[in-house]
Coordinates of C-alpha atoms and ligand atoms in Angstrom, one line a residue:
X1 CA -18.7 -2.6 -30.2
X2 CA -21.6 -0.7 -28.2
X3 CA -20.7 0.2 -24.5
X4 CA -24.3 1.2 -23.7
X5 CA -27.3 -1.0 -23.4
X6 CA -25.0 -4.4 -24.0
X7 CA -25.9 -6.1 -20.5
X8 CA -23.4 -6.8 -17.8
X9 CA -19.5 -7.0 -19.4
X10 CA -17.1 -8.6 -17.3
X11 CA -14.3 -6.6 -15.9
X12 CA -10.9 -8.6 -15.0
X13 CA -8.5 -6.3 -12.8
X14 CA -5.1 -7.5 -12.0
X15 CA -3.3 -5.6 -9.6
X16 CA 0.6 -5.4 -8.4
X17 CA 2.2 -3.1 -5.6
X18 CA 1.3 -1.5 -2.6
X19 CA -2.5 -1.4 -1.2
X20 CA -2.9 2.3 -3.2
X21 CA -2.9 0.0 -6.3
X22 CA -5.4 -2.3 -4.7
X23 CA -7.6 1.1 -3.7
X24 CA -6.9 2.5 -7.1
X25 CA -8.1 -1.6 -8.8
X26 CA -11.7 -0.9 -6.8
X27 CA -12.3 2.9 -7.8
X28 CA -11.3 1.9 -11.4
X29 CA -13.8 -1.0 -11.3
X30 CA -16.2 2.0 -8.8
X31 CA -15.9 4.2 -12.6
X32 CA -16.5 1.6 -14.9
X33 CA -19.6 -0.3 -12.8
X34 CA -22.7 2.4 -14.6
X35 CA -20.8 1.2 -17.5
X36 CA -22.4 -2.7 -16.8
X37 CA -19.1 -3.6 -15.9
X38 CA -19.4 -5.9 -13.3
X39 CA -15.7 -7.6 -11.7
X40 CA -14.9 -11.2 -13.4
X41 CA -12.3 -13.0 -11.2
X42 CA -10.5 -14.4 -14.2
X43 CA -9.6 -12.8 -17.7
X44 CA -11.3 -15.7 -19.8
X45 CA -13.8 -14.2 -21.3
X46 CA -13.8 -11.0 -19.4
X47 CA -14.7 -8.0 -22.0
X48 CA -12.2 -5.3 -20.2
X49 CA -8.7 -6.8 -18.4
X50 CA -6.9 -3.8 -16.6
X51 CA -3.3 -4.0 -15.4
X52 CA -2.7 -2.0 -12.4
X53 CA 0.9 -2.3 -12.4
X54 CA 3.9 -1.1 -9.7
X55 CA 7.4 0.2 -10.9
X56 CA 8.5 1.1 -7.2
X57 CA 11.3 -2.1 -7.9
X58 CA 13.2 -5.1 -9.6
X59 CA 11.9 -6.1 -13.5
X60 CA 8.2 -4.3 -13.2
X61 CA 8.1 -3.6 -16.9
X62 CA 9.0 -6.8 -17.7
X63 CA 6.2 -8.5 -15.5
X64 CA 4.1 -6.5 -17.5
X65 CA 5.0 -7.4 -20.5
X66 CA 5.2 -11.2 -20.4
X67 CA 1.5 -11.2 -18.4
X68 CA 0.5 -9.0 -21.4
X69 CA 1.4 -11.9 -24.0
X70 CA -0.4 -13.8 -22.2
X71 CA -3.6 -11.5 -22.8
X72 CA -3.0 -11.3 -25.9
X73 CA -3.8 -15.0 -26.9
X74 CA -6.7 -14.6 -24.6
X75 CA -7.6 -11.5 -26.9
X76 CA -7.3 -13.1 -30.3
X77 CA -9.0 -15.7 -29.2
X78 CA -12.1 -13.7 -28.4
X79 CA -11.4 -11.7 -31.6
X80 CA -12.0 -14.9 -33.6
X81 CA -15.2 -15.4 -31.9
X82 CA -16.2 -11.8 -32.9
X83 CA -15.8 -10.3 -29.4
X84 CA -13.3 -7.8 -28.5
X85 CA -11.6 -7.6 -25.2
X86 CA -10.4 -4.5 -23.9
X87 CA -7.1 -4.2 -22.5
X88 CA -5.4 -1.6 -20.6
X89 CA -2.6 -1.0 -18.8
X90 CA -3.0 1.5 -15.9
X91 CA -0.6 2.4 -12.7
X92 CA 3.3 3.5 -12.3
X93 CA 4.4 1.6 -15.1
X94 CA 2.2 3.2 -17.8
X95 CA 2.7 6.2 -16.4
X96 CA 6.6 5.6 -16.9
X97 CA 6.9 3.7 -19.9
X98 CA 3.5 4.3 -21.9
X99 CA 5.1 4.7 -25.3
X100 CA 6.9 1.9 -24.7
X101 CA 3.9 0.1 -23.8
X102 CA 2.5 0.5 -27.1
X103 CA 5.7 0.4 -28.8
X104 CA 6.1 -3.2 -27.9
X105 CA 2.4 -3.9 -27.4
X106 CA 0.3 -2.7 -30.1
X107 CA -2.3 -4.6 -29.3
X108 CA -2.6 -2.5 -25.9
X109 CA -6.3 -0.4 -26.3
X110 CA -5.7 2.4 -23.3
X111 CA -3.1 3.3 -21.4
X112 CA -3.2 5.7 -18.2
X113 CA -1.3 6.9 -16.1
X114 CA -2.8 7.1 -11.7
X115 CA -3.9 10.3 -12.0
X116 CA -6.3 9.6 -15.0
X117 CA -8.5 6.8 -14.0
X118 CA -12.2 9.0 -13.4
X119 CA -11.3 9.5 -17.3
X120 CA -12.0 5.8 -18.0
X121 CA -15.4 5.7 -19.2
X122 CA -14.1 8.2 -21.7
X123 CA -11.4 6.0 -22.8
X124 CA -13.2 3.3 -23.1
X125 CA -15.7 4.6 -25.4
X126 CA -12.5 6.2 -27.5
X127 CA -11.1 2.7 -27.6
X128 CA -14.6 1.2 -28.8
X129 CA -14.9 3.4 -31.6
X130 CA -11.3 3.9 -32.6
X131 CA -8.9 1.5 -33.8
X132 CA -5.9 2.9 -32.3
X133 CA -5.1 3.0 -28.9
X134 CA -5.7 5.2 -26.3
X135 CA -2.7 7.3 -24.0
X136 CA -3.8 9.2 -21.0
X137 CA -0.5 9.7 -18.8
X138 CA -0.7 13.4 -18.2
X139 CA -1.0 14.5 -14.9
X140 CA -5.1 16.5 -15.3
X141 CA -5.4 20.1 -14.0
X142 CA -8.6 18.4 -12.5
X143 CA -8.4 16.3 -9.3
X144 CA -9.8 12.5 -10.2
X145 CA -11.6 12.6 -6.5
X146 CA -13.8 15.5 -7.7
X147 CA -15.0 13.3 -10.3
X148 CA -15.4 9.9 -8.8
X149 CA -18.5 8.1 -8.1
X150 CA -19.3 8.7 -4.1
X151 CA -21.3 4.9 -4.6
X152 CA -18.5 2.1 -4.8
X153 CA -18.9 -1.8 -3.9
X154 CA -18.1 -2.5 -0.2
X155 CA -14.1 -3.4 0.5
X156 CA -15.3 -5.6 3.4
X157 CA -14.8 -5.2 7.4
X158 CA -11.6 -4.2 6.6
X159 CA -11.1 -0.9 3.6
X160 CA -8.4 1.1 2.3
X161 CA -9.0 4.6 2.0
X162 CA -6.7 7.3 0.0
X163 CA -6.3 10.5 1.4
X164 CA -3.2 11.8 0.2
X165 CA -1.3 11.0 -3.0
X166 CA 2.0 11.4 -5.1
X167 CA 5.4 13.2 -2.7
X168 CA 7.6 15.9 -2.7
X169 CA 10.6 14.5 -0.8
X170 CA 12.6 13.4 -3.7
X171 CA 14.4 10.2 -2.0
X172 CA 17.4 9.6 -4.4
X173 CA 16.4 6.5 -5.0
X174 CA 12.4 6.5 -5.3
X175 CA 10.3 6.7 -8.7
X176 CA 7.4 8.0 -6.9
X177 CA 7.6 11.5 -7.1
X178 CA 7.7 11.1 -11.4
X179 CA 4.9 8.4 -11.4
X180 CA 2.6 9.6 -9.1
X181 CA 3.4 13.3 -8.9
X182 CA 3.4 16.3 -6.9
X183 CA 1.9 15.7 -3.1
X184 CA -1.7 16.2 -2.8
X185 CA -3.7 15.8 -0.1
X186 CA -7.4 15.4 -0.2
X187 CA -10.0 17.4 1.9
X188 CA -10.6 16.7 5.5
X189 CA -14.7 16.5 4.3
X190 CA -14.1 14.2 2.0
X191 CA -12.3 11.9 3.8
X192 CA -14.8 11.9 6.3
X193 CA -17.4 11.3 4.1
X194 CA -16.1 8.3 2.5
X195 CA -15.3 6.9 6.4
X196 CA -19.1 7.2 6.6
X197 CA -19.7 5.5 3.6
X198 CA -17.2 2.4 4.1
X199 CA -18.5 2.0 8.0
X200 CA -21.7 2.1 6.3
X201 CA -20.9 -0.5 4.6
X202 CA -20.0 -3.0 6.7
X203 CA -16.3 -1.3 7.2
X204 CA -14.8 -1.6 11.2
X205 CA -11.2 -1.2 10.1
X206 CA -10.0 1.6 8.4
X207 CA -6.6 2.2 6.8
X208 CA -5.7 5.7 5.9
X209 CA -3.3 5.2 2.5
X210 CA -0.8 7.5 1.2
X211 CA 2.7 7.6 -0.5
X212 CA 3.9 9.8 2.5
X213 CA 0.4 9.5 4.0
X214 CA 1.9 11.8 7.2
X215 CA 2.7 14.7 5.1
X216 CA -1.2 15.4 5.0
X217 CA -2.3 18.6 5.0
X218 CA -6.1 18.7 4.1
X219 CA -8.6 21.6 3.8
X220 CA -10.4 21.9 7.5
X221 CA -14.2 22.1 7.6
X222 CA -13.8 25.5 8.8
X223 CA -11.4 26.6 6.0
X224 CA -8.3 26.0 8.0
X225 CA -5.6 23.7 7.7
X226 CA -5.9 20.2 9.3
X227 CA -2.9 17.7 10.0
X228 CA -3.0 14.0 9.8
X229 CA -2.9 13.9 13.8
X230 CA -6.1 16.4 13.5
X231 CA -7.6 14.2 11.3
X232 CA -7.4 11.0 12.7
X233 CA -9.3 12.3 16.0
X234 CA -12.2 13.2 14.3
X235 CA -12.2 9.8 12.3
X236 CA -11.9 8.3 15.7
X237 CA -15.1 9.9 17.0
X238 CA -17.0 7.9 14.5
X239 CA -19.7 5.3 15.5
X240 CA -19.1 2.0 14.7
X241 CA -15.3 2.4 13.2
X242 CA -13.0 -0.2 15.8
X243 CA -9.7 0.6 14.0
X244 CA -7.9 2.9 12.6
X245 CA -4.2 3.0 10.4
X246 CA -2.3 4.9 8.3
X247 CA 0.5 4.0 6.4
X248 CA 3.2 5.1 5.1
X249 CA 5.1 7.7 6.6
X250 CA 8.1 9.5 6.1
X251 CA 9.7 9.9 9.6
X252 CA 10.1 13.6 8.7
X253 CA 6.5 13.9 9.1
X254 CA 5.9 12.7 12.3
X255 CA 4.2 15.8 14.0
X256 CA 4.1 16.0 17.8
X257 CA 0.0 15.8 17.0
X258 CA 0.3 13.0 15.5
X259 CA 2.4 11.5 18.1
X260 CA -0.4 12.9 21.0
X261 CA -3.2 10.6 18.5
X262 CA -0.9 7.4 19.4
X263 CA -1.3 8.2 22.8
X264 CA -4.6 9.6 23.3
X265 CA -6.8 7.7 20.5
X266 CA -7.5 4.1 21.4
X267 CA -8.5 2.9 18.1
X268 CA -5.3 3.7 16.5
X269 CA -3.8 0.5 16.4
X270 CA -0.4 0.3 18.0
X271 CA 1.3 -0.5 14.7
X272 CA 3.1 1.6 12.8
X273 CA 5.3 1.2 9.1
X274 CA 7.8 3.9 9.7
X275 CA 10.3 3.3 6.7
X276 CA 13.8 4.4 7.5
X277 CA 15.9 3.0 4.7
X278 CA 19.1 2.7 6.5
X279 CA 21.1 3.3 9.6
X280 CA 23.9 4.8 8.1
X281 CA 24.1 8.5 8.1
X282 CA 25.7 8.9 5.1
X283 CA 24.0 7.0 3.2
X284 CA 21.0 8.4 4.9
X285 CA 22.3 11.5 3.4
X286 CA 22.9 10.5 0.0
X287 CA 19.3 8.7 -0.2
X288 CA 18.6 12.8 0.5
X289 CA 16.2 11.3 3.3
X290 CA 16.5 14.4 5.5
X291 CA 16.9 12.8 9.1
X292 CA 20.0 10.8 10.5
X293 CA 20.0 7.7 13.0
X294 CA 19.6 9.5 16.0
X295 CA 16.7 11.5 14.7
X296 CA 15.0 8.2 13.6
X297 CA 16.0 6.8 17.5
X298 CA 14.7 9.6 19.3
X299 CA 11.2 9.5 17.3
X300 CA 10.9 6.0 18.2
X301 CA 11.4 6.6 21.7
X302 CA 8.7 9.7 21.5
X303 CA 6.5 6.4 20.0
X304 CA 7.1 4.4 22.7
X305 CA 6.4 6.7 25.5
X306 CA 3.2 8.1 23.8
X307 CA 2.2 4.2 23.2
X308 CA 3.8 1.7 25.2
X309 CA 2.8 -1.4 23.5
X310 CA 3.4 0.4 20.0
X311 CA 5.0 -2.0 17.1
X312 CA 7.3 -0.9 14.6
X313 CA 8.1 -2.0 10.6
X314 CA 10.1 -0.9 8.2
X315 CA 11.2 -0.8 4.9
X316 CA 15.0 -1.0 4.4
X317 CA 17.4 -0.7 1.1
X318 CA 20.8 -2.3 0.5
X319 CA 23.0 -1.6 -1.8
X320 CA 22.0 1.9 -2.1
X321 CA 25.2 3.0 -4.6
X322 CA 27.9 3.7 -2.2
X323 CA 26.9 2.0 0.3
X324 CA 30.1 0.3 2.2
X325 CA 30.5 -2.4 4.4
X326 CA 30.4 -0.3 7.5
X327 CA 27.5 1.5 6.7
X328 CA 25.6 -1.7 6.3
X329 CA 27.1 -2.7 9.9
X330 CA 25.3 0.8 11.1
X331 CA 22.1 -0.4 9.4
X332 CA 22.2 -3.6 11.3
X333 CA 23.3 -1.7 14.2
X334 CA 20.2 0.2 14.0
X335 CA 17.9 -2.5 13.6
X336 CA 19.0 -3.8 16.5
X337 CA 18.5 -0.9 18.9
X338 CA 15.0 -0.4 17.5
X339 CA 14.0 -4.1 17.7
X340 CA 11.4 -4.4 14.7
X341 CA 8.2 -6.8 14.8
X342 CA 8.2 -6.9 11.2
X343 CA 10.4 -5.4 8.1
X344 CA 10.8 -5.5 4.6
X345 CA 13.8 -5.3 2.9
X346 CA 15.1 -5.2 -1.0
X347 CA 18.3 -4.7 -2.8
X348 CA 18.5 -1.5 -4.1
X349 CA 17.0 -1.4 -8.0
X350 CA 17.8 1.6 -10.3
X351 CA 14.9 3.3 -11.7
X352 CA 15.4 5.2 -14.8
X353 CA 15.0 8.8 -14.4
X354 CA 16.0 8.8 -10.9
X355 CA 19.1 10.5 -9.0
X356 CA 20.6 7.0 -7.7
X357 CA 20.6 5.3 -10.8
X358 CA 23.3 7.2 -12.6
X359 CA 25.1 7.5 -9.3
X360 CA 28.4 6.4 -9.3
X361 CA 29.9 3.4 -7.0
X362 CA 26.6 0.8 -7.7
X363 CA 27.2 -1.9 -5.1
X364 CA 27.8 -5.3 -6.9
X365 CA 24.7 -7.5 -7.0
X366 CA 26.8 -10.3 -5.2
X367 CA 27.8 -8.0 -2.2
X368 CA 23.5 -6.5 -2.3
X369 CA 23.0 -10.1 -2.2
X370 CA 24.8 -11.2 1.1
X371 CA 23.9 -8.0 2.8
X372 CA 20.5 -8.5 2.1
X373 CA 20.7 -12.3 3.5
X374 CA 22.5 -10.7 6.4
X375 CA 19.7 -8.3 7.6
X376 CA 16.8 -10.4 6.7
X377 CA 17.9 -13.4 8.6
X378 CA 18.1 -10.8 12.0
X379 CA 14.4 -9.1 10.7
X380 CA 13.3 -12.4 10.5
X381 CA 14.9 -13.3 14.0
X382 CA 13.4 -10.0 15.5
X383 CA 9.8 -10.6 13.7
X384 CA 10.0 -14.3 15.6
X385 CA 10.5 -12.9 18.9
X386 CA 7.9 -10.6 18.6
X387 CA 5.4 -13.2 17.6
X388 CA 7.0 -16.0 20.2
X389 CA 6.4 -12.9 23.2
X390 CA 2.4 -13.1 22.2
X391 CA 2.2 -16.8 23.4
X392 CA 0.1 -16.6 26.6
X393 CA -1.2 -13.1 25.8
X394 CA -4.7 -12.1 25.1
X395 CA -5.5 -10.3 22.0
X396 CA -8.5 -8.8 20.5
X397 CA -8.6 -9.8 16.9
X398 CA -10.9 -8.6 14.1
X399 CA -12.0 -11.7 12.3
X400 CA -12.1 -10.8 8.7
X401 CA -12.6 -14.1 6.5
X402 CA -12.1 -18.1 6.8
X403 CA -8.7 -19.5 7.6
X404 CA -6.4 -21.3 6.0
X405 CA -8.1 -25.0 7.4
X406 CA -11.7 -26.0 7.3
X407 CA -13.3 -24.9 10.4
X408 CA -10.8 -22.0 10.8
X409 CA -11.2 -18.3 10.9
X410 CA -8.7 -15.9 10.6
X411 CA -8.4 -12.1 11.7
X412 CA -6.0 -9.8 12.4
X413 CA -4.3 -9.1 15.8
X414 CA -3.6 -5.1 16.5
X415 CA 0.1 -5.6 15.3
X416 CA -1.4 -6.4 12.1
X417 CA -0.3 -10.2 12.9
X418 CA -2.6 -12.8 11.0
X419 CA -4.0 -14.5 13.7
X420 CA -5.8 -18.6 13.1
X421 CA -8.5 -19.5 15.5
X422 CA -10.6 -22.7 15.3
X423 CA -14.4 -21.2 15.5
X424 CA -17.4 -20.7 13.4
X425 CA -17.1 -18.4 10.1
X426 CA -20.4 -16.3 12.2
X427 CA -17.2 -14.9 14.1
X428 CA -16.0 -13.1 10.6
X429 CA -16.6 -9.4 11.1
X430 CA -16.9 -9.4 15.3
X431 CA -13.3 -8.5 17.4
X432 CA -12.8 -10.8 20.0
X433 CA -10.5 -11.6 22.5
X434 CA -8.1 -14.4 21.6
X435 CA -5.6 -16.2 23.9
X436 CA -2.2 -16.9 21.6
X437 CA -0.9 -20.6 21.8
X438 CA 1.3 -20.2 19.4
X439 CA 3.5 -18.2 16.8
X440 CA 4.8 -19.6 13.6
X441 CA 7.1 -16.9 11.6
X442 CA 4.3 -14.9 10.5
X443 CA 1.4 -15.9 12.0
X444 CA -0.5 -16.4 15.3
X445 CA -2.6 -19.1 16.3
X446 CA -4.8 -19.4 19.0
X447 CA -8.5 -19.9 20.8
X448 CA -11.4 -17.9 21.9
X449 CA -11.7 -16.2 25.2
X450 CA -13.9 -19.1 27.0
X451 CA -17.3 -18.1 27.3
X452 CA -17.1 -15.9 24.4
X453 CA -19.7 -17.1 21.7
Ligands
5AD501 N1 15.1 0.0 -5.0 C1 14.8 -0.8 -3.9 N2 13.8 -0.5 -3.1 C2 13.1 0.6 -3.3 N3 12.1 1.1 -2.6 C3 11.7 2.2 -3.3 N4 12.5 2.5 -4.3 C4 13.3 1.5 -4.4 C5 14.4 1.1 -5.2 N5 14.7 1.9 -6.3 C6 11.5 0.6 -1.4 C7 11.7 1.5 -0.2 C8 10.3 2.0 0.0 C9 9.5 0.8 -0.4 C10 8.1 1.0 -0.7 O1 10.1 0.3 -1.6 O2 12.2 0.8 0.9 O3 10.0 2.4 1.3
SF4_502 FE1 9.5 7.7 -2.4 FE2 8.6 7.6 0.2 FE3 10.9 9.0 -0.4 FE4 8.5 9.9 -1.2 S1 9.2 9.7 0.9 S2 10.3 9.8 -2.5 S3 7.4 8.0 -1.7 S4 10.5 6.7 -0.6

């Protein structure tokens, strides 16, 4: 097969996990594009299929692998017709488990690992010409920005844009720090410059992605060190960006700057993921998270006095392996002094290689199971107030594609609530004023300001 001068080949990119994967899915397809790769929206007869796959929880490999069966007919049966179909598998999993990979899945061509995707093109000609297949899951001395493409197609009003990567914290529980490595954070420059680009393009929300995206610490213009509260006021001062967020953060990393940008910069949305895992401070302590209840309460009120109106998510674990009844009471105990307009939770999932998993005490499935039930039906209580106290409200809302009904267009409020309006699709990409009617459990539904166009 010939990877030059062959026309456009279709590219099919499937991505699971967090919105780095989806940023990661659009710089891969950014790589491959001189290529004549051009994005298929479904593997049939697509000549690459990448697998951008999460291992953060539950049966990721396993996912993998039965989706990866299902390529496989889809591959033989190009084969027969003389075509060959590339297939990789990129992201935490192959970073984890790429012997494995091939081990079970021969018929795999590359594997690599999140730190090796500006090596595609290379790996896709190595998996042209060879037979067997190709493994790139170390972590490169070189940084992949440095050697991405600065053109990439547009994301759309609304763009994800990586400026840190990997973490250091070590949570007890978390894969992260094996899959995606050591903490680095990009350059304040280049940030900015790829702002520029994605407003450019059509971008008027911007969300700032990391692993612990508040941990950055990027090279200054002037040589010296910025922090993520530096660097969200000179993204603010850009023309033409409406709205700016960053998630997620480590509530050990909330620097009083960063705090000052909630209060001083308008275009931070008043919305912030602030993951505190539980409300137990022993458990707190054995998830090695560095900060107890009262630290995580006493941030929240810094929040609300630098923002007012600011909303807060989470991310919460049960069944982290001695967890007890009464330290799940604290976590409930917690939630309900905070008051959350939106959460997610999960049972606690052992990942191989990590501290927790060989921990002893594993909480049995049955008792992560009621817990879990437990706290989401009070999230889910808490998430229904908040959206119930926005009936009667105004709220500006970027309108960023067509709604779920004909006629209907749908945006997003600045608590990141999907908001339904009845209106023409010439409102996608303007932020308007919207008065709420009504609020199902995770949505918003309303109708233009009169006399707004
Ligand atoms: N088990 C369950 N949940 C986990 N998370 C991370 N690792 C695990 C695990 N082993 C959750 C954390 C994190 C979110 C992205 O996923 O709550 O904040
Ligand atoms: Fe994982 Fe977040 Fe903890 Fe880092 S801070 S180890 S990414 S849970």
């Amino acid at each position: 097969m010939s990877i030059s001068g062959a026309g456009p080949r279709r590219l099919h990119v499937i991505t699971w996990g967090c919105q780095m994967n989806v940023y990661d899915s659009g710089r891969m397809a950014d790589v491959l594009a001189p290529l004549g790769y051009a994005p298929s929206p479904v593997p049939e007869g697509a000549d690459m299929v990448i697998l951008n796959t999460c291992h953060i929880r539950d049966k990721a490999a396993e996912k993998v692998f039965s989706e990866l069966g299902r390529l496989r007919r889809l591959k033989d049966r190009r084969a027969a017709d003389g075509e060959r179909m590339i297939l990789a598998v990129a992201g935490c999993v192959a970073q984890a488990e790429g012997a494995e990979i091939l081990a079970r899945a021969p018929y795999v061509d590359i594997v690599l690992g999140p730190q090796t995707y500006h090596r595609l093109p290379e790996m896709v000609a190595r998996a042209a010409r060879a037979g067997g297949a190709v493994i790139e899951t170390d972590f490169p001395p070189e940084d992949k920005f440095d050697f991405l493409p600065d053109s990439a197609a547009p994301q759309g009003i609304t763009a994800f844009l990586t400026i840190q990567e990997g973490c250091d914290r070590f949570c007890s529980f978390c894969v992260v720090p094996y899959t995606r490595g050591a903490e680095t954070s990009r350059p304040a420059a280049a940030v900015i410059a790829e702002a520029r680009r994605l407003i450019g393009q059509g971008a008027r929300e911007i969300t700032l992605l990391g692993q612990n995206v508040n941990a950055w610490h990027g090279e200054a213009p002037d040589g010296s060190t910025w922090g993520l509260g530096r660097l969200l006021r000179e993204l603010a001062s850009l023309p033409d960006l409406w709205r700016l967020r960053y998630t997620t953060s480590h509530p050990r990393d909330m620097s009083e700057e960063l705090i000052a940008a909630h209060r001083d910069l308008p275009i931070l949305m008043p919305f912030l993921h602030l993951p505190v895992q539980s409300g137990s401070d022993r458990v707190l302590a054995a998830m090695n998270r560095r900060h107890n209840a009262a630290d995580y309460l006493r941030l929240v009120e810094k929040l609300r006095n630098a923002r007012p109106d600011i909303a807060l998510s989470s991310d919460f674990i049960i069944g982290h392996p001695g967890e007890t009844e009464a330290d799940f009471r604290a976590t409930l105990a917690l939630v309900r002094s905070v008051g959350f307009a939106q959460a997610f939770s999960f049972k606690y999932s052992p990942r191989p290689g990590t501290p927790a998993a060989g921990a002893p005490a594993q909480v049995p499935n049955a008792e992560k199971e009621r817990r879990l039930a437990e706290l989401q039906a009070l999230l889910r209580d808490q998430q229904a107030r908040f959206n119930a106290a926005c009936v009667g409200r105004f709220l500006p809302v970027l309108f960023t594609g067509p709604g779920r009904h004909c006629g209907q267009v749908a945006g997003r409020s600045p608590f990141l609530q999907p908001v339904h309006v009845t209106g023409p699709q010439e409102l996608i990409g303007r932020e308007i004023s919207v008065a709420i009617r009504s609020a199902l459990p995770n949505s918003l539904s309303g109708t233009r300001w009169p006399g707004q166009a």
